[in-house]
mmCIF file of C-alpha atoms in Angstrom:
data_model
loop_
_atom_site.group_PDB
_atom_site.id
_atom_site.type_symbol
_atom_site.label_atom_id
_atom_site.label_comp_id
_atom_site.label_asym_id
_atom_site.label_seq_id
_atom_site.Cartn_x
_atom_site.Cartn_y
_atom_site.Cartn_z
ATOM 1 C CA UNK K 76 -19.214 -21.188 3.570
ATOM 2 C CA UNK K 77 -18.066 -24.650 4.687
ATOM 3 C CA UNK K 78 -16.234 -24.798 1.520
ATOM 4 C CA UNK K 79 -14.093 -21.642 1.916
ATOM 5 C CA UNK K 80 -13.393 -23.037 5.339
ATOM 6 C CA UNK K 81 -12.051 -26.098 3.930
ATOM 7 C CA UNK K 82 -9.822 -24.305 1.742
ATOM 8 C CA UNK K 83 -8.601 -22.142 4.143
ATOM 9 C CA UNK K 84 -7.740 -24.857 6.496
ATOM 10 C CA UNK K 85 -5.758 -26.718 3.551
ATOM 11 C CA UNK K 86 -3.617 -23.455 3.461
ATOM 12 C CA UNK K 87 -3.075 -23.517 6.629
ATOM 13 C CA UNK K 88 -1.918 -26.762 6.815
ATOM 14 C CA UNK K 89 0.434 -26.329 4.420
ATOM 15 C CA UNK K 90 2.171 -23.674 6.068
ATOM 16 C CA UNK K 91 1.878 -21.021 3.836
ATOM 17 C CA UNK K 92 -0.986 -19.181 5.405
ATOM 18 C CA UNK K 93 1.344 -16.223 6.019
ATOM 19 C CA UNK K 94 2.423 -15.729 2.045
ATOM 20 C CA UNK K 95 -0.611 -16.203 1.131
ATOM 21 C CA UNK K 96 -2.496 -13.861 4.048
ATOM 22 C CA UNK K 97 0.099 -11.435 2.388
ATOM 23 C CA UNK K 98 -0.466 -11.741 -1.795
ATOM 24 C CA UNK K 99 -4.170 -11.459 -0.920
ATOM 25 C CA UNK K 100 -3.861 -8.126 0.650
ATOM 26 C CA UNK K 101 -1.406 -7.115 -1.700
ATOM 27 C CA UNK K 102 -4.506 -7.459 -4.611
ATOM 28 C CA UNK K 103 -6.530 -6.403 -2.662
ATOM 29 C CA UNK K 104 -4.732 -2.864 -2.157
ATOM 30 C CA UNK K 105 -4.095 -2.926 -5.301
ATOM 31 C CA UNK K 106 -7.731 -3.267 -6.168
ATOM 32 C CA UNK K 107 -7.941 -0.225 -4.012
ATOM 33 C CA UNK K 108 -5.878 1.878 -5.661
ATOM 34 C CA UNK K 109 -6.748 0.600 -9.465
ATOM 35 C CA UNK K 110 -11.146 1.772 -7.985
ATOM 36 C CA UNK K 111 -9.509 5.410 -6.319
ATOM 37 C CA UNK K 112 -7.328 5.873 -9.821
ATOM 38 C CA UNK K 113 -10.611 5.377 -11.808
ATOM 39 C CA UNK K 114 -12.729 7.462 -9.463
ATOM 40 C CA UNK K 115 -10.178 10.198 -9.218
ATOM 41 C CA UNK K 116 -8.905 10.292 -12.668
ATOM 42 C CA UNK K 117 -11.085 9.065 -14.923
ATOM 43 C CA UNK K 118 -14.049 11.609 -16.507
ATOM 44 C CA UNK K 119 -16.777 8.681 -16.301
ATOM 45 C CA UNK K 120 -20.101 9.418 -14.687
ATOM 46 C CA UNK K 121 -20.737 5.859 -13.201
ATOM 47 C CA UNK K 122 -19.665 5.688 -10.001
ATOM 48 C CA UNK K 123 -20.640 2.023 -9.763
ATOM 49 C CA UNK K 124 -16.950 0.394 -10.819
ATOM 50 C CA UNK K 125 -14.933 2.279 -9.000
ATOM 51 C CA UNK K 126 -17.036 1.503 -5.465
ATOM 52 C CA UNK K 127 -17.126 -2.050 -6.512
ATOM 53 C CA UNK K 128 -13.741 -1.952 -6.635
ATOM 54 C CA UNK K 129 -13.070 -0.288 -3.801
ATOM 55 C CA UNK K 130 -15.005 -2.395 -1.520
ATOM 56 C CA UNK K 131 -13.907 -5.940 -2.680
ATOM 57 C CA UNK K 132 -10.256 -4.888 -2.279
ATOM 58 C CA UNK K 133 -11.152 -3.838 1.238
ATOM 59 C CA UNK K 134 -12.769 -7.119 1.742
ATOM 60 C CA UNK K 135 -9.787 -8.502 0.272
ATOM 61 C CA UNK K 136 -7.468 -6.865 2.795
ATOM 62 C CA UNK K 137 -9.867 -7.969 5.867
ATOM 63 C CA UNK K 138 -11.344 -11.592 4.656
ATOM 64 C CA UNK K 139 -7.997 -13.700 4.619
ATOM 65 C CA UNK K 140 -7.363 -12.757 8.330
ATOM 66 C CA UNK K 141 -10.606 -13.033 9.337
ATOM 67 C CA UNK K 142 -11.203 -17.113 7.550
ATOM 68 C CA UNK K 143 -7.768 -18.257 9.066
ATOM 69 C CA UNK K 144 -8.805 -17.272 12.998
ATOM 70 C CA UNK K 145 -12.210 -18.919 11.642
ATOM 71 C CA UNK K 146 -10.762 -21.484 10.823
ATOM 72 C CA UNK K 147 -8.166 -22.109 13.751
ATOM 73 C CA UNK K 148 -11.368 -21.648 15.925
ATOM 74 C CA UNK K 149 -12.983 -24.210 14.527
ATOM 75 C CA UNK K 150 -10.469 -26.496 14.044
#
């Protein structure tokens, strides 16, 4: 954990945080939609992709936000 700290602390020192706060949840939506498209239109009986999918582009949309206040707290 102290390492993704670190990196998120060298982003935001470099004054980028908010394009990259930005492409992350841009993936990760579109990690979203790429797990809904293969639940919803696909003909496969494992469910196990899709959710995978699903949740690591929601963690995707929520973790960037989340480490920068981290790290700004603990900074």
């Amino acid at each position: 954990m102290d390492e993704a700290l670190e990196a998120v602390e060298v982003v935001a020192d470099s004054e980028l945080e908010g394009a990259f706060v930005w492409l992350l949840r841009l993936v990760g939506l579109l990690i979203v939609a790429a797990g809904l498209g293969l639940w919803l239109f696909t003909d496969a009986g494992l469910l196990v992709v899709p959710a995978v999918l699903v949740v690591a582009g929601l963690v995707l949309l929520v973790a960037p936000s989340v480490l920068l206040s981290l790290a700004e707290l603990t900074g």
